[in-house]
PDB file of C-alpha atoms in Angstrom:
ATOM      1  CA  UNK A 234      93.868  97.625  29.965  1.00 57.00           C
ATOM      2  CA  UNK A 235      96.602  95.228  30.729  1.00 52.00           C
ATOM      3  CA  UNK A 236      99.015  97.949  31.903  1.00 59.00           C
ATOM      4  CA  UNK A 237      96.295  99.187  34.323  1.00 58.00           C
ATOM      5  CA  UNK A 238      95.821  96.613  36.276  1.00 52.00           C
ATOM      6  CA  UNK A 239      99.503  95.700  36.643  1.00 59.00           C
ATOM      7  CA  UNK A 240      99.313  99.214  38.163  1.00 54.00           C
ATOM      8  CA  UNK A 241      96.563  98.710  40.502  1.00 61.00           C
ATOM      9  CA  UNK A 242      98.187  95.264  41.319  1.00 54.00           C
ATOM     10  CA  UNK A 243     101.440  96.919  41.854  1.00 57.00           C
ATOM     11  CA  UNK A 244      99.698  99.931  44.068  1.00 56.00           C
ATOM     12  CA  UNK A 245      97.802  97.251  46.318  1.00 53.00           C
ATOM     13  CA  UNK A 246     100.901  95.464  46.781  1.00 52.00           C
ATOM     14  CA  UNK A 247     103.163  98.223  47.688  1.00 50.00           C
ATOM     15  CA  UNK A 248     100.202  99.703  50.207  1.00 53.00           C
ATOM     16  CA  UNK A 249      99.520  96.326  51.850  1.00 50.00           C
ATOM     17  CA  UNK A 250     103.624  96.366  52.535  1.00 54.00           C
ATOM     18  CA  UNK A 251     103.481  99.258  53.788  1.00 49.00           C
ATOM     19  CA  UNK A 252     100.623  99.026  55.934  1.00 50.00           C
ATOM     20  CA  UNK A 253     102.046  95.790  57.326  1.00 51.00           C
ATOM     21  CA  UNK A 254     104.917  97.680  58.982  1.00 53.00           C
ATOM     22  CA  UNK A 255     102.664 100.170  60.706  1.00 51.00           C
ATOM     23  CA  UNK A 256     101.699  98.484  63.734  1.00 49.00           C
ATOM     24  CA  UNK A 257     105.767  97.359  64.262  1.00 48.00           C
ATOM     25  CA  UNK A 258     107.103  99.501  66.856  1.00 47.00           C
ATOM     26  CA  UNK A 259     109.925  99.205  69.717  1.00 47.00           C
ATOM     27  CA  UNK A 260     107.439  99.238  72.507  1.00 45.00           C
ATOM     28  CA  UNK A 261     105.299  95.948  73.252  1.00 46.00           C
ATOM     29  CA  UNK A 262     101.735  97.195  73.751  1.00 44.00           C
ATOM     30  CA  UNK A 263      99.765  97.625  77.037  1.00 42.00           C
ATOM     31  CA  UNK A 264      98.882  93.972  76.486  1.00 42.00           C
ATOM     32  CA  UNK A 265     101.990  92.391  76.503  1.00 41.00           C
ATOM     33  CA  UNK A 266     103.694  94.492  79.137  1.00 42.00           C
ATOM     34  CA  UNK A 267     100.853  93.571  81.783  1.00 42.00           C
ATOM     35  CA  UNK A 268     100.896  89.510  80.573  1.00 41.00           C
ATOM     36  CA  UNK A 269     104.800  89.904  80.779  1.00 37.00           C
ATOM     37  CA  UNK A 270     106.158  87.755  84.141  1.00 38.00           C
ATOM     38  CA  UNK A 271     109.558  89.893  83.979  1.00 38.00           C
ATOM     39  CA  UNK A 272     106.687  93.260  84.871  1.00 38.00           C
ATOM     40  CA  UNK A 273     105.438  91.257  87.879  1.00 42.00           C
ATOM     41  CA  UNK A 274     108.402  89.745  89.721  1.00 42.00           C
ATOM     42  CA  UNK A 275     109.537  92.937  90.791  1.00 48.00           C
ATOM     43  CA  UNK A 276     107.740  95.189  92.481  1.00 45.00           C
ATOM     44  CA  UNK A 277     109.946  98.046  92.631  1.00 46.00           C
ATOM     45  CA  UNK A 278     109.544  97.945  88.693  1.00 49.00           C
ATOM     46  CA  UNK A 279     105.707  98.503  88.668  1.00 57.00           C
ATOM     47  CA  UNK A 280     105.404 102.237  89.686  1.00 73.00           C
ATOM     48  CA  UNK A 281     101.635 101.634  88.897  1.00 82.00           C
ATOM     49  CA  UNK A 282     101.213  99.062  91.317  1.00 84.00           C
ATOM     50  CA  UNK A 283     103.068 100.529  93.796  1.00 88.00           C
ATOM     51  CA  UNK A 284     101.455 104.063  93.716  1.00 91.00           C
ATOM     52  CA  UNK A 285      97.790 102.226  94.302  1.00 93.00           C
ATOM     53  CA  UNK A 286      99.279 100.231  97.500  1.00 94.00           C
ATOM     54  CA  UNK A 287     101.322 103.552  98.294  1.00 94.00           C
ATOM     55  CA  UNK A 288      98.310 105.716  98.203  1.00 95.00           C
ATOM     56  CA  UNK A 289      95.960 102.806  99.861  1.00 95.00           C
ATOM     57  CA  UNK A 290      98.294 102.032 103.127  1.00 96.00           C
ATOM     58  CA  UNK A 291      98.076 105.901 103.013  1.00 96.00           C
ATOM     59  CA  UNK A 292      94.326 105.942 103.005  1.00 96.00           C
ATOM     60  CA  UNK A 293      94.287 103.050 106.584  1.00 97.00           C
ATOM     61  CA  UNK A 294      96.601 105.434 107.988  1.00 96.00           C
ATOM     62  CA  UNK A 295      94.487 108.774 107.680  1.00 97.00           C
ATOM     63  CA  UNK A 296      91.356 106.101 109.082  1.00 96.00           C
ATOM     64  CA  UNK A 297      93.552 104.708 112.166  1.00 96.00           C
ATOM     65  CA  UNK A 298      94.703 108.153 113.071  1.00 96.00           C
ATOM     66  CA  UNK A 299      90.798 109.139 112.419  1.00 95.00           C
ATOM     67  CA  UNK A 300      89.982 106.183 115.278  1.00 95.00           C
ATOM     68  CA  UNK A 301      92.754 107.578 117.334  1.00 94.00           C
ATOM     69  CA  UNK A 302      91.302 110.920 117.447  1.00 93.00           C
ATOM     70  CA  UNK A 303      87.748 109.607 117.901  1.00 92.00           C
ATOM     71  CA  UNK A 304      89.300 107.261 120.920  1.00 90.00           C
ATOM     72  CA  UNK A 305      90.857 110.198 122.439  1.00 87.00           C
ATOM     73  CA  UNK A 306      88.342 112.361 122.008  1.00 86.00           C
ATOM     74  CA  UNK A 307      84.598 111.066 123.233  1.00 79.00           C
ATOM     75  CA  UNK A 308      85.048 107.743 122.818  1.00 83.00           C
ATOM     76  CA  UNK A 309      81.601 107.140 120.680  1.00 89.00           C
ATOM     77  CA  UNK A 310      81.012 103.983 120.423  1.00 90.00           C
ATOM     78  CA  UNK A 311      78.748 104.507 116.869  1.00 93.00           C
ATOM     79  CA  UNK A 312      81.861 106.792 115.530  1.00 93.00           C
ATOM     80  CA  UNK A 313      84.576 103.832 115.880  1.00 94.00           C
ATOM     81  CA  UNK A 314      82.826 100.987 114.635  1.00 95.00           C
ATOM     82  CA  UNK A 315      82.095 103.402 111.085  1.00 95.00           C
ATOM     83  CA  UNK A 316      85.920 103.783 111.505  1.00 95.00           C
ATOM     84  CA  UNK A 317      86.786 100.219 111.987  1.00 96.00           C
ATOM     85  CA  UNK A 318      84.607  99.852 108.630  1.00 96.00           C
ATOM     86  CA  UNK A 319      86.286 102.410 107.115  1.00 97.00           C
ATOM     87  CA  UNK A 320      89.609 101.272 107.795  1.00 97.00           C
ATOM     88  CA  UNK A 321      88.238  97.595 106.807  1.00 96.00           C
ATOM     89  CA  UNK A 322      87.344  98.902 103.436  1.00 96.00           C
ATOM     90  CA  UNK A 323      90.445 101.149 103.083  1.00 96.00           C
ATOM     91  CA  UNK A 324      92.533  97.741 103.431  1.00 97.00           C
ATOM     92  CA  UNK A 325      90.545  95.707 101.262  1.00 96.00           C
ATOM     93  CA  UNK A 326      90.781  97.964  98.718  1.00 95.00           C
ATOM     94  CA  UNK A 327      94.629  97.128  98.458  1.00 96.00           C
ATOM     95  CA  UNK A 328      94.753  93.802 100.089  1.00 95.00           C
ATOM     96  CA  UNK A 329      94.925  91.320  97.438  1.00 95.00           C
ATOM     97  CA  UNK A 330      97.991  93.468  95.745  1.00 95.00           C
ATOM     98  CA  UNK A 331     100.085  93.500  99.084  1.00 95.00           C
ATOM     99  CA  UNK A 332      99.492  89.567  99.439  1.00 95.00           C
ATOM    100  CA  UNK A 333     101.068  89.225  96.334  1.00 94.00           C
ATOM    101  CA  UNK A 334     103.823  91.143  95.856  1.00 93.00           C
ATOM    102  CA  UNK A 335     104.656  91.360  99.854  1.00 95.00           C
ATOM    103  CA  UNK A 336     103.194  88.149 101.994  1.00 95.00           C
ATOM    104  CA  UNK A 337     105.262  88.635 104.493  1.00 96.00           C
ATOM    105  CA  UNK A 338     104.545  92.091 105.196  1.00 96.00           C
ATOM    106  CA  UNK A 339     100.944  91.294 104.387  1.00 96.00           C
ATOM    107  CA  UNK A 340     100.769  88.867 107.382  1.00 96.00           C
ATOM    108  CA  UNK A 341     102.736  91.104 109.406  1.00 96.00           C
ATOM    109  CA  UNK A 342     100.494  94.098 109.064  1.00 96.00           C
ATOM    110  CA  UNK A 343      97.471  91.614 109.338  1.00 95.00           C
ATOM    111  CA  UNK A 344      98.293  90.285 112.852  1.00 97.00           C
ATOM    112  CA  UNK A 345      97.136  93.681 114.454  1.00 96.00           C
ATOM    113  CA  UNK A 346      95.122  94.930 111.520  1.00 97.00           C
ATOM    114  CA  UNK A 347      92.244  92.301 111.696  1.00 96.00           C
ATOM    115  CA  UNK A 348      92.139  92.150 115.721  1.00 97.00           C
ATOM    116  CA  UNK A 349      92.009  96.155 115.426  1.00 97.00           C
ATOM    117  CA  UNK A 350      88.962  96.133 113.120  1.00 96.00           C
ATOM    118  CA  UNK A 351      87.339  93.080 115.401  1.00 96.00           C
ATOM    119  CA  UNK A 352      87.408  95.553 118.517  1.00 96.00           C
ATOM    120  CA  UNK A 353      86.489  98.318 116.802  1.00 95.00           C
ATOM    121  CA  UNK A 354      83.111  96.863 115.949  1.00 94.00           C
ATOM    122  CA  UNK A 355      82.880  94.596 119.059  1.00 93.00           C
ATOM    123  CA  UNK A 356      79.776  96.556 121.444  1.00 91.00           C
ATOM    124  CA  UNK A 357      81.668  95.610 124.440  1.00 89.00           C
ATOM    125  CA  UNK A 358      85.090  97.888 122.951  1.00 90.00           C
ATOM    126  CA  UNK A 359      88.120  97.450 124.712  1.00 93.00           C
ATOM    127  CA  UNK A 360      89.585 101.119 124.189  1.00 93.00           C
ATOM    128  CA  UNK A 361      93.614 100.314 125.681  1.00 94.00           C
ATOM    129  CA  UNK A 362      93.402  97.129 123.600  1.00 95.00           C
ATOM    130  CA  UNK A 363      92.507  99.521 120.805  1.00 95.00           C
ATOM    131  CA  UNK A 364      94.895 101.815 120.959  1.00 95.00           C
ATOM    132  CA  UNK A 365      97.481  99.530 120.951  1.00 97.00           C
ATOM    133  CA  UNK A 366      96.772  98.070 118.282  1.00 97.00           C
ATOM    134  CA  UNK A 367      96.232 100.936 116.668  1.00 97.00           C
ATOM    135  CA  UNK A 368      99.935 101.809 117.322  1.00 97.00           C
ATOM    136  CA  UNK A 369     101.340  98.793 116.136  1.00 97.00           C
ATOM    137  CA  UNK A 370      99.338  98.734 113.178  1.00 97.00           C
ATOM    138  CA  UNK A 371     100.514 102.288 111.990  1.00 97.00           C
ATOM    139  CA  UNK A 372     104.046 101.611 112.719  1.00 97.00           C
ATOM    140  CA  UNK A 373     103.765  98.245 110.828  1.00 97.00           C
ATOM    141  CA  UNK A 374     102.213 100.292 107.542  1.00 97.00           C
ATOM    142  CA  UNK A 375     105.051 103.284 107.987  1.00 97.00           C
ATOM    143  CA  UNK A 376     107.395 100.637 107.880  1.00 96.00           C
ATOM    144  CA  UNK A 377     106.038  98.972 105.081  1.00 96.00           C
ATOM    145  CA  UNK A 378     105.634 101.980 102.810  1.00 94.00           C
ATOM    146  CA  UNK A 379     109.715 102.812 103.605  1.00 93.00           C
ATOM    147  CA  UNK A 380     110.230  99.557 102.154  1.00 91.00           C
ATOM    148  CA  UNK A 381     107.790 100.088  99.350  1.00 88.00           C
ATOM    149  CA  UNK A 382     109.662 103.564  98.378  1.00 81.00           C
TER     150      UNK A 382
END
């Protein structure tokens, strides 16, 4: 009786080592690699990050290009304040991320962005004042996304 429990004792011992090493690996987990300040200070290093803004400044300029259309086409006044919404929600959807890894670009691109969505939903719309800032906008977010590849 003796003998079998050194045995058992011996088995549980043995398995609990060997458990204990199971959850050891090279790679921190997800956990640790998003809490880790090293991940964050660079930009270039978080592809994730960067594909979301990447695909996001793509998304306001398929919506400014949309207004440019609209603008050139008939002009309705309905059609480019949804637009200026659209673009509005296309930004938002990335703003917080390029405010914190980019402020300067993020108050770069916001000095025409903002006024652009203001005149797209002001009744009274100012189409030339539009269209340029349209133009500076989407040369603004071009330039930004060369610097972000």
């Amino acid at each position: 009786m003796l003998n079998g429990f050194r045995v058992i004792t011996y088995g549980a011992v043995l398995g609990a080592i060997l458990l204990s090493g199971c959850n050891n690996s090279a790679e921190p987990d997800v956990a640790q690699q998003e809490n880790s300040p090293v991940m964050n200070e660079n930009p270039d290093s978080n592809t994730g990050e960067t594909q979301v803004i990447k695909k996001g400044v793509g998304d306001v300029i398929r919506s400014i290009k949309g207004l440019d259309s609209e603008i050139s086409m008939d002009a309705n006044s309905e059609k480019i304040q949804e637009l200026g919404k659209e673009i509005s929600s296309n930004w938002d959807s990335i703003e917080t991320q390029v405010e914190d890894e980019y402020p300067n670009w993020y108050e770069r691109i916001e000095k025409n962005l903002y006024p652009l969505i203001g005149e797209s939903g002001n009744p009274d719309k100012d189409l030339e004042k539009i269209k340029r800032l349209s133009e500076a906008t989407k040369k603004d977010l071009q330039l930004f996304l060369e610097e972000v590849n």
